[in-house]
Amino acid sequence: MENSELIQERCVCNLIIYTVQSGDTLSGIAARYGVSRETLIDANQLSYPNRLVVGQALVIPEVGGDLHTVARGETLFTIAEQYGTTVEEIMAANPSIANPSILYVGQQIVIPGGTAAPAESIDVNGYAYYTMNRDTLARTLPDLTYLSIFSHDARPTGRLADIADSSIISAAYSAGAGPIMVVTNIKEGGNFDSGLASWLLTDETTRDRLIDNIVSLAVEKNYYGVDIDFENVYGGDREAYNDFLEELSEELHEKGLILTTAIAPKTSANMRGILYEGHDYAAHGRYADRVTLMTYEWGYRFGEPQAVAPYNQVRRVLQYAVTEIPAGKILMGIPNYGYDWIIGSSAAATVVSNYGAVNIAAQNGAEIFFDETAQTPYFNYRDSSGRRHQVWFEDARSIQAKMDLVREFGLAGVSFWHIGTYFAQGWEVLTANFLVNKLPSPR
């Protein structure tokens, strides 16, 4: 995890991702790119604008022009001629170009007066607890295709635990996002339960009752669709799970509703382990309209410090997934959080928000590093008791790497777990890369 040579900036459509260098100030960066301090503070949720962290990623929005990628042999004069502008105007729009005679192949420069906009559109799903803060929800809904509301837990009788979800359903539709009813095998008062899933899937009477209850409740509450998030399913119950999905899919589609599922991140059909054995990628791809790959939790609370969603591991999952599931149905999971581990301790890691992680670095004088293999930022610090900590989280650079995977594999889109904390950089990067599909009209 050595701090390898970092690219200082990367241009995306109408946005630059800049890595803070020693000696940088927010005012200096704002002046360099011709934006206001307030714009940078808002786009990056900066709690400490006068205390930037070396290695911190900043998004520079509102670049205001088309982007041109420099090819071999090009000069600013030939580029200006191509776009009907002048070298002086290009220089004014690109304060980071210190010498107009020096360009490099692959460099992206802003062409003034352009109207750059993402050309591709994707589906964006966000999982949300029905109790989530409504201000955060309002800020996030414009960038969602689906809002998956967590959760209606299945009971052993086949009935569903009810939740107070009417207001969040209405809010979703008002913003052009389809509310999805999440159904889980979370045991009452507990966690995802293998035995509960087994009973629900294998007892024919209970399974039929569960399907009837799911469909009738989804229709009654005016949901757009249903998400089945059954986890820790026994390998021996895989075929029963497939049959359940087939029957549920037919019933939902007859009512004009969609079916989505959430499945563990597998790299082969026969991966061993309770997380994987009950999930049949091909069957989910056959019966579900969208499939969320839960591509996160490599770094988890009780594990060793590492990236939560490392690029190399996520890519391995996608390479397998597209051989079993149509790419146009896949939503790649993205974690909206990080972890703070105490090195050498058996204590569980603390969940941190992505902007909160940067605040911890600022408060403790840490330097942020970027792991090139995992494409994820991390840093180390000591607390007031002298204990060593390591923090891994997501930033604009790691989100951009994930957007590149969406484009590379031609995926339907992405799915965030979960949207309870607003992550400005994440949404800035996503909407700089893609348009977000919305419902054609409110229901």
Coordinates of C-alpha atoms in Angstrom, one line a residue:
M1 CA 0.0 0.0 0.0
E2 CA 2.8 2.4 -0.8
N3 CA 1.9 5.9 -1.9
S4 CA 2.5 5.5 -5.6
E5 CA 2.9 8.5 -8.0
L6 CA -0.4 10.2 -8.1
I7 CA -2.0 12.0 -11.1
Q8 CA -2.6 15.5 -9.8
E9 CA -5.8 16.0 -11.8
R10 CA -8.2 14.1 -14.0
C11 CA -10.8 15.6 -16.2
V12 CA -14.3 14.2 -16.6
C13 CA -17.2 15.8 -18.4
N14 CA -17.5 19.3 -16.9
L15 CA -15.6 18.2 -13.8
I16 CA -12.0 17.9 -12.7
I17 CA -10.8 15.6 -9.9
Y18 CA -7.8 17.3 -8.2
T19 CA -5.5 15.7 -5.6
V20 CA -4.4 18.2 -3.0
Q21 CA -0.6 18.8 -3.0
S22 CA 1.6 20.1 -0.2
G23 CA 1.3 23.9 0.1
D24 CA -2.1 24.0 -1.6
T25 CA -4.8 26.3 -0.3
L26 CA -8.5 26.3 -1.2
S27 CA -8.3 29.9 -2.3
G28 CA -5.4 29.1 -4.6
I29 CA -7.1 26.1 -6.1
A30 CA -10.3 28.1 -6.6
A31 CA -8.3 30.8 -8.4
R32 CA -6.4 28.3 -10.5
Y33 CA -9.6 26.8 -11.9
G34 CA -11.7 29.9 -12.0
V35 CA -14.3 28.8 -9.5
S36 CA -15.4 30.2 -6.1
R37 CA -14.3 28.9 -2.7
E38 CA -18.0 28.4 -1.9
T39 CA -18.4 26.2 -4.9
L40 CA -15.5 24.0 -3.8
I41 CA -16.8 23.9 -0.2
D42 CA -20.2 22.8 -1.3
A43 CA -19.2 20.3 -3.9
N44 CA -16.8 18.6 -1.4
Q45 CA -18.6 19.1 1.9
L46 CA -15.5 20.7 3.4
S47 CA -15.8 21.1 7.1
Y48 CA -12.3 22.4 7.3
P49 CA -11.8 24.6 4.2
N50 CA -8.7 26.2 5.7
R51 CA -7.1 22.8 6.6
L52 CA -6.8 20.8 3.4
V53 CA -5.3 17.3 3.7
V54 CA -2.4 16.3 1.5
G55 CA -3.7 13.6 -0.8
Q56 CA -7.3 14.6 -0.4
A57 CA -9.4 14.5 -3.6
L58 CA -11.4 17.5 -4.6
V59 CA -14.0 17.8 -7.3
I60 CA -13.8 21.0 -9.4
P61 CA -17.3 21.4 -10.9
E62 CA -18.6 23.9 -13.5
V63 CA -15.6 23.7 -15.8
G64 CA -17.9 25.0 -18.5
G65 CA -16.8 23.6 -21.8
D66 CA -16.2 20.6 -23.9
L67 CA -13.2 18.4 -23.1
H68 CA -10.6 17.5 -25.8
T69 CA -8.1 14.7 -25.3
V70 CA -4.7 15.6 -26.8
A71 CA -3.5 13.3 -29.5
R72 CA 0.1 12.9 -30.7
G73 CA 1.4 15.9 -32.7
E74 CA -1.4 18.3 -31.6
T75 CA -0.6 21.8 -30.4
L76 CA -2.8 24.4 -28.7
F77 CA -2.8 26.3 -32.1
T78 CA -4.1 23.3 -34.0
I79 CA -6.7 22.5 -31.3
A80 CA -7.9 26.0 -31.2
E81 CA -8.2 26.0 -35.0
Q82 CA -10.2 22.8 -34.9
Y83 CA -12.8 24.2 -32.5
G84 CA -12.9 27.7 -33.9
T85 CA -11.4 29.4 -30.9
T86 CA -8.0 30.9 -29.9
V87 CA -5.0 29.8 -28.0
E88 CA -5.6 32.7 -25.6
E89 CA -9.2 31.6 -24.9
I90 CA -8.1 28.0 -24.3
M91 CA -5.3 29.1 -21.9
A92 CA -7.9 31.2 -20.0
A93 CA -10.2 28.2 -19.6
N94 CA -7.3 26.0 -18.5
P95 CA -5.3 27.7 -15.7
S96 CA -3.4 24.6 -15.0
I97 CA -1.6 24.9 -18.4
A98 CA 1.5 26.8 -17.4
N99 CA 3.3 26.6 -20.7
P100 CA 1.3 26.7 -24.0
S101 CA 4.1 24.9 -25.8
I102 CA 4.0 21.8 -23.6
L103 CA 1.1 19.3 -24.0
Y104 CA 1.2 15.6 -23.4
V105 CA -0.7 12.8 -25.2
G106 CA -3.9 11.9 -23.3
Q107 CA -4.1 15.3 -21.5
Q108 CA -7.6 16.6 -21.3
I109 CA -8.2 20.3 -21.8
V110 CA -11.4 22.4 -21.7
I111 CA -12.6 24.0 -24.9
P112 CA -14.3 27.3 -23.9
G113 CA -17.9 27.8 -25.0
G114 CA -18.7 24.1 -25.3
T115 CA -21.7 22.4 -23.8
A116 CA -20.2 19.2 -22.6
A117 CA -22.8 16.8 -21.2
P118 CA -22.8 13.0 -20.5
A119 CA -24.0 11.1 -23.6
E120 CA -24.9 7.8 -21.9
S121 CA -27.6 7.2 -19.3
I122 CA -27.8 4.6 -16.6
D123 CA -30.1 3.3 -13.8
V124 CA -29.1 4.4 -10.3
N125 CA -30.6 2.7 -7.3
G126 CA -30.2 3.8 -3.7
Y127 CA -31.1 1.7 -0.7
A128 CA -32.7 3.7 2.1
Y129 CA -34.1 3.0 5.5
Y130 CA -37.7 4.3 5.6
T131 CA -36.7 6.4 8.6
M132 CA -33.9 8.3 6.7
N133 CA -33.5 12.1 7.1
R134 CA -35.9 13.7 4.6
D135 CA -33.6 16.6 3.7
T136 CA -30.9 14.1 2.7
L137 CA -33.6 12.1 0.8
A138 CA -34.7 15.3 -1.1
R139 CA -31.1 16.1 -2.1
T140 CA -30.5 12.5 -3.4
L141 CA -33.8 11.6 -5.2
P142 CA -33.1 13.7 -8.3
D143 CA -30.1 11.4 -9.0
L144 CA -32.0 8.1 -8.5
T145 CA -33.9 5.9 -10.8
Y146 CA -35.1 3.6 -8.0
L147 CA -35.4 4.0 -4.3
S148 CA -35.2 0.6 -2.6
I149 CA -36.9 1.0 0.8
F150 CA -35.5 -1.1 3.6
S151 CA -37.2 -3.3 4.7
H152 CA -40.3 -5.6 4.8
D153 CA -38.9 -8.6 6.7
A154 CA -40.5 -11.9 6.0
R155 CA -41.9 -13.8 9.0
P156 CA -42.1 -17.6 9.3
T157 CA -45.9 -17.5 8.6
G158 CA -45.2 -15.9 5.2
R159 CA -46.6 -12.5 6.2
L160 CA -44.5 -9.4 6.0
A161 CA -43.6 -7.0 8.9
D162 CA -45.1 -3.6 8.1
I163 CA -43.2 -0.3 8.0
A164 CA -44.4 3.3 7.9
D165 CA -43.3 3.9 4.3
S166 CA -46.2 6.0 2.8
S167 CA -44.4 9.3 2.9
I168 CA -41.1 8.0 1.4
I169 CA -43.0 6.2 -1.4
S170 CA -44.7 9.5 -2.3
A171 CA -41.5 11.4 -2.1
A172 CA -39.8 8.9 -4.6
Y173 CA -42.6 9.2 -7.1
S174 CA -42.7 13.0 -6.8
A175 CA -39.0 13.0 -7.8
G176 CA -39.4 10.6 -10.7
A177 CA -37.8 7.6 -8.9
G178 CA -39.5 4.3 -8.6
P179 CA -40.0 3.1 -5.0
I180 CA -39.0 -0.6 -4.6
M181 CA -40.2 -2.7 -1.7
V182 CA -37.3 -4.6 -0.2
V183 CA -38.2 -8.0 1.3
T184 CA -35.6 -9.8 3.4
N185 CA -35.1 -12.9 5.5
I186 CA -34.0 -10.9 8.5
K187 CA -35.2 -12.7 11.6
E188 CA -37.3 -10.8 14.1
G189 CA -34.9 -9.1 16.5
G190 CA -31.9 -10.6 14.6
N191 CA -30.0 -10.7 11.3
F192 CA -30.3 -12.5 8.0
D193 CA -31.3 -16.0 8.9
S194 CA -30.5 -19.1 6.9
G195 CA -33.1 -21.2 8.6
L196 CA -35.8 -18.7 8.1
A197 CA -35.0 -18.5 4.4
S198 CA -35.0 -22.3 4.1
W199 CA -38.5 -22.6 5.6
L200 CA -39.9 -19.8 3.5
L201 CA -38.4 -21.3 0.3
T202 CA -39.0 -25.0 0.8
D203 CA -42.4 -25.2 2.5
E204 CA -44.7 -25.0 -0.4
T205 CA -47.7 -23.6 1.5
T206 CA -45.6 -20.9 3.2
R207 CA -43.9 -20.0 0.0
D208 CA -47.2 -19.5 -1.9
R209 CA -48.5 -17.4 1.0
L210 CA -45.3 -15.3 1.0
I211 CA -45.6 -14.6 -2.7
D212 CA -49.3 -13.6 -2.4
N213 CA -48.5 -11.3 0.5
I214 CA -45.6 -9.7 -1.3
V215 CA -47.6 -9.0 -4.5
S216 CA -50.7 -7.8 -2.7
L217 CA -48.8 -5.5 -0.3
A218 CA -46.7 -4.0 -3.2
V219 CA -49.9 -3.3 -5.1
E220 CA -51.7 -1.9 -2.1
K221 CA -48.9 0.4 -1.2
N222 CA -48.4 1.5 -4.8
Y223 CA -44.8 0.3 -5.1
Y224 CA -43.0 0.3 -8.5
G225 CA -41.5 -3.1 -7.8
V226 CA -40.1 -5.5 -5.3
D227 CA -36.5 -6.3 -4.3
I228 CA -35.7 -9.7 -2.9
D229 CA -32.6 -9.5 -0.6
F230 CA -32.4 -13.0 0.8
E231 CA -28.9 -13.5 2.2
N232 CA -27.0 -16.5 3.7
V233 CA -29.2 -18.9 1.7
Y234 CA -28.2 -22.6 2.1
G235 CA -26.6 -24.1 -1.0
G236 CA -29.2 -26.9 -0.8
D237 CA -32.0 -24.3 -1.1
R238 CA -30.7 -22.8 -4.3
E239 CA -33.1 -24.4 -6.6
A240 CA -36.0 -23.6 -4.3
Y241 CA -34.9 -20.0 -4.3
N242 CA -34.8 -20.1 -8.1
D243 CA -38.3 -21.5 -8.2
F244 CA -39.5 -18.8 -5.8
L245 CA -38.1 -16.1 -8.0
E246 CA -39.6 -17.5 -11.1
E247 CA -43.1 -17.6 -9.5
L248 CA -42.8 -14.2 -7.9
S249 CA -41.5 -12.7 -11.2
E250 CA -44.6 -14.0 -13.1
E251 CA -47.0 -12.6 -10.4
L252 CA -45.3 -9.2 -10.3
H253 CA -45.1 -8.8 -14.0
E254 CA -48.8 -9.6 -14.4
K255 CA -49.4 -6.6 -12.1
G256 CA -47.1 -4.3 -14.0
L257 CA -44.4 -4.4 -11.3
I258 CA -40.7 -5.1 -11.7
L259 CA -38.6 -7.6 -9.7
T260 CA -35.1 -6.8 -8.6
T261 CA -32.7 -8.9 -6.5
A262 CA -29.5 -8.4 -4.4
I263 CA -26.9 -11.1 -4.6
A264 CA -23.4 -11.8 -3.1
P265 CA -20.3 -10.9 -5.1
K266 CA -19.3 -14.3 -6.7
T267 CA -16.3 -14.9 -9.0
S268 CA -17.4 -18.4 -10.1
A269 CA -20.6 -20.5 -10.1
N270 CA -19.5 -22.9 -7.4
M271 CA -18.0 -20.5 -4.8
R272 CA -18.1 -22.1 -1.4
G273 CA -19.5 -20.3 1.7
I274 CA -22.9 -19.4 3.1
L275 CA -22.8 -16.0 1.4
Y276 CA -22.6 -17.5 -2.1
E277 CA -23.9 -21.0 -2.5
G278 CA -27.6 -20.1 -2.5
H279 CA -27.3 -17.4 -5.2
D280 CA -27.6 -18.7 -8.7
Y281 CA -26.4 -15.9 -11.0
A282 CA -28.0 -17.3 -14.1
A283 CA -31.4 -17.8 -12.5
H284 CA -31.4 -14.2 -11.1
G285 CA -30.5 -12.9 -14.5
R286 CA -33.3 -14.9 -16.0
Y287 CA -36.1 -13.9 -13.6
A288 CA -35.2 -10.4 -12.3
D289 CA -35.4 -7.2 -14.2
R290 CA -32.4 -5.7 -12.3
V291 CA -29.8 -7.5 -10.3
T292 CA -27.7 -5.7 -7.7
L293 CA -24.3 -7.2 -7.1
M294 CA -23.3 -6.5 -3.5
T295 CA -19.8 -5.6 -4.5
Y296 CA -18.6 -4.4 -1.1
E297 CA -17.5 -5.6 2.3
W298 CA -14.2 -7.0 1.4
G299 CA -13.1 -4.7 4.2
Y300 CA -15.6 -5.2 7.0
R301 CA -16.1 -4.4 10.6
F302 CA -14.5 -7.5 12.1
G303 CA -11.9 -8.0 9.4
E304 CA -8.5 -6.7 8.7
P305 CA -8.2 -3.1 7.4
Q306 CA -8.6 -2.9 3.6
A307 CA -10.7 -1.3 0.9
V308 CA -14.5 -1.9 1.3
A309 CA -14.9 -2.2 -2.5
P310 CA -11.5 -2.7 -4.1
Y311 CA -11.4 -2.1 -7.8
N312 CA -9.5 -5.3 -8.6
Q313 CA -12.0 -7.5 -6.7
V314 CA -15.1 -5.7 -8.0
R315 CA -13.7 -6.2 -11.5
R316 CA -13.2 -9.9 -11.0
V317 CA -16.9 -10.2 -9.9
L318 CA -18.0 -8.3 -13.0
Q319 CA -15.9 -10.5 -15.3
Y320 CA -17.8 -13.5 -14.0
A321 CA -21.2 -11.8 -13.6
V322 CA -21.6 -10.8 -17.3
T323 CA -21.1 -14.4 -18.3
E324 CA -24.2 -15.4 -16.4
I325 CA -26.4 -12.3 -16.2
P326 CA -27.2 -9.9 -19.1
A327 CA -25.0 -6.8 -18.5
G328 CA -28.0 -4.6 -19.2
K329 CA -29.6 -6.0 -16.0
I330 CA -26.7 -5.6 -13.7
L331 CA -26.4 -2.8 -11.1
M332 CA -22.9 -2.7 -9.5
G333 CA -23.0 -2.1 -5.8
I334 CA -21.2 0.9 -4.4
P335 CA -20.6 1.4 -0.6
N336 CA -21.5 4.9 0.7
Y337 CA -19.3 4.5 3.7
G338 CA -15.9 3.6 5.0
Y339 CA -14.3 1.9 8.1
D340 CA -11.9 3.1 10.8
W341 CA -10.0 0.2 12.3
I342 CA -7.8 0.2 15.4
I343 CA -4.7 -1.7 14.4
G344 CA -4.0 -4.7 16.6
S345 CA -7.4 -4.6 18.3
S346 CA -10.1 -7.2 18.2
A347 CA -12.7 -4.4 18.4
A348 CA -15.1 -3.9 15.5
A349 CA -14.2 -1.1 13.1
T350 CA -16.2 2.1 13.3
V351 CA -18.4 3.0 10.3
V352 CA -17.5 6.4 9.0
S353 CA -19.0 8.6 6.2
N354 CA -16.8 9.4 3.3
Y355 CA -16.6 13.1 4.1
G356 CA -16.3 12.2 7.8
A357 CA -13.2 10.2 7.0
V358 CA -11.5 13.3 5.5
N359 CA -12.5 15.2 8.6
I360 CA -10.7 12.6 10.8
A361 CA -7.6 13.0 8.6
A362 CA -7.8 16.8 8.9
Q363 CA -8.2 16.7 12.7
N364 CA -5.3 14.4 13.2
G365 CA -2.8 15.8 10.7
A366 CA -2.8 12.7 8.5
E367 CA -1.8 12.4 4.9
I368 CA -4.2 10.5 2.6
F369 CA -2.7 7.9 0.3
F370 CA -4.3 6.2 -2.7
D371 CA -3.9 2.4 -3.3
E372 CA -3.5 2.0 -7.0
T373 CA -4.6 -1.7 -7.1
A374 CA -7.7 -1.1 -5.0
Q375 CA -8.2 2.4 -6.5
T376 CA -9.2 3.5 -3.0
P377 CA -8.0 6.1 -0.5
Y378 CA -6.7 5.4 3.0
F379 CA -4.8 7.0 5.8
N380 CA -3.2 6.2 9.2
Y381 CA -3.3 8.2 12.4
R382 CA -2.9 7.9 16.2
D383 CA -5.7 8.7 18.6
S384 CA -5.4 10.6 21.9
S385 CA -4.6 7.3 23.6
G386 CA -1.8 6.6 21.2
R387 CA -3.6 3.8 19.4
R388 CA -2.9 3.4 15.7
H389 CA -5.8 3.6 13.3
Q390 CA -6.2 2.9 9.6
V391 CA -9.2 4.3 7.7
W392 CA -10.4 3.2 4.2
F393 CA -13.2 5.1 2.5
E394 CA -14.5 6.3 -0.9
D395 CA -13.7 9.5 -2.7
A396 CA -14.1 11.1 -6.1
R397 CA -11.2 9.0 -7.5
S398 CA -12.6 5.7 -6.3
I399 CA -16.0 6.5 -7.6
Q400 CA -14.6 7.5 -10.9
A401 CA -12.9 4.1 -11.1
K402 CA -16.2 2.5 -10.5
M403 CA -17.9 4.6 -13.2
D404 CA -15.2 3.4 -15.6
L405 CA -16.2 -0.2 -14.8
V406 CA -19.8 0.6 -15.6
R407 CA -18.8 1.9 -18.9
E408 CA -16.3 -1.0 -19.6
F409 CA -18.8 -3.7 -18.9
G410 CA -21.9 -2.0 -20.4
L411 CA -23.8 -2.3 -17.1
A412 CA -27.3 -1.1 -16.5
G413 CA -26.1 1.1 -13.7
V414 CA -25.1 1.2 -10.1
S415 CA -26.7 0.7 -6.7
F416 CA -25.6 2.5 -3.5
W417 CA -25.7 1.0 0.0
H418 CA -27.0 3.1 1.5
I419 CA -28.0 6.7 0.9
G420 CA -28.6 7.8 4.5
T421 CA -25.5 10.0 4.5
Y422 CA -25.2 12.5 1.7
F423 CA -21.9 12.2 -0.3
A424 CA -21.6 15.2 -2.6
Q425 CA -18.4 14.1 -4.4
G426 CA -20.1 10.8 -5.3
W427 CA -23.0 12.4 -7.0
E428 CA -20.9 15.0 -8.7
V429 CA -18.8 12.3 -10.2
L430 CA -21.7 10.1 -11.2
T431 CA -23.6 12.9 -12.9
A432 CA -20.5 14.1 -14.7
N433 CA -20.2 10.6 -16.3
F434 CA -23.8 9.6 -16.9
L435 CA -27.3 10.9 -17.2
V436 CA -29.6 9.3 -14.7
N437 CA -32.7 7.5 -16.1
K438 CA -36.0 8.7 -14.5
L439 CA -39.5 7.4 -14.6
P440 CA -41.3 8.7 -17.7
S441 CA -44.1 10.2 -15.5
P442 CA -45.0 10.2 -11.8
R443 CA -47.4 7.5 -10.8

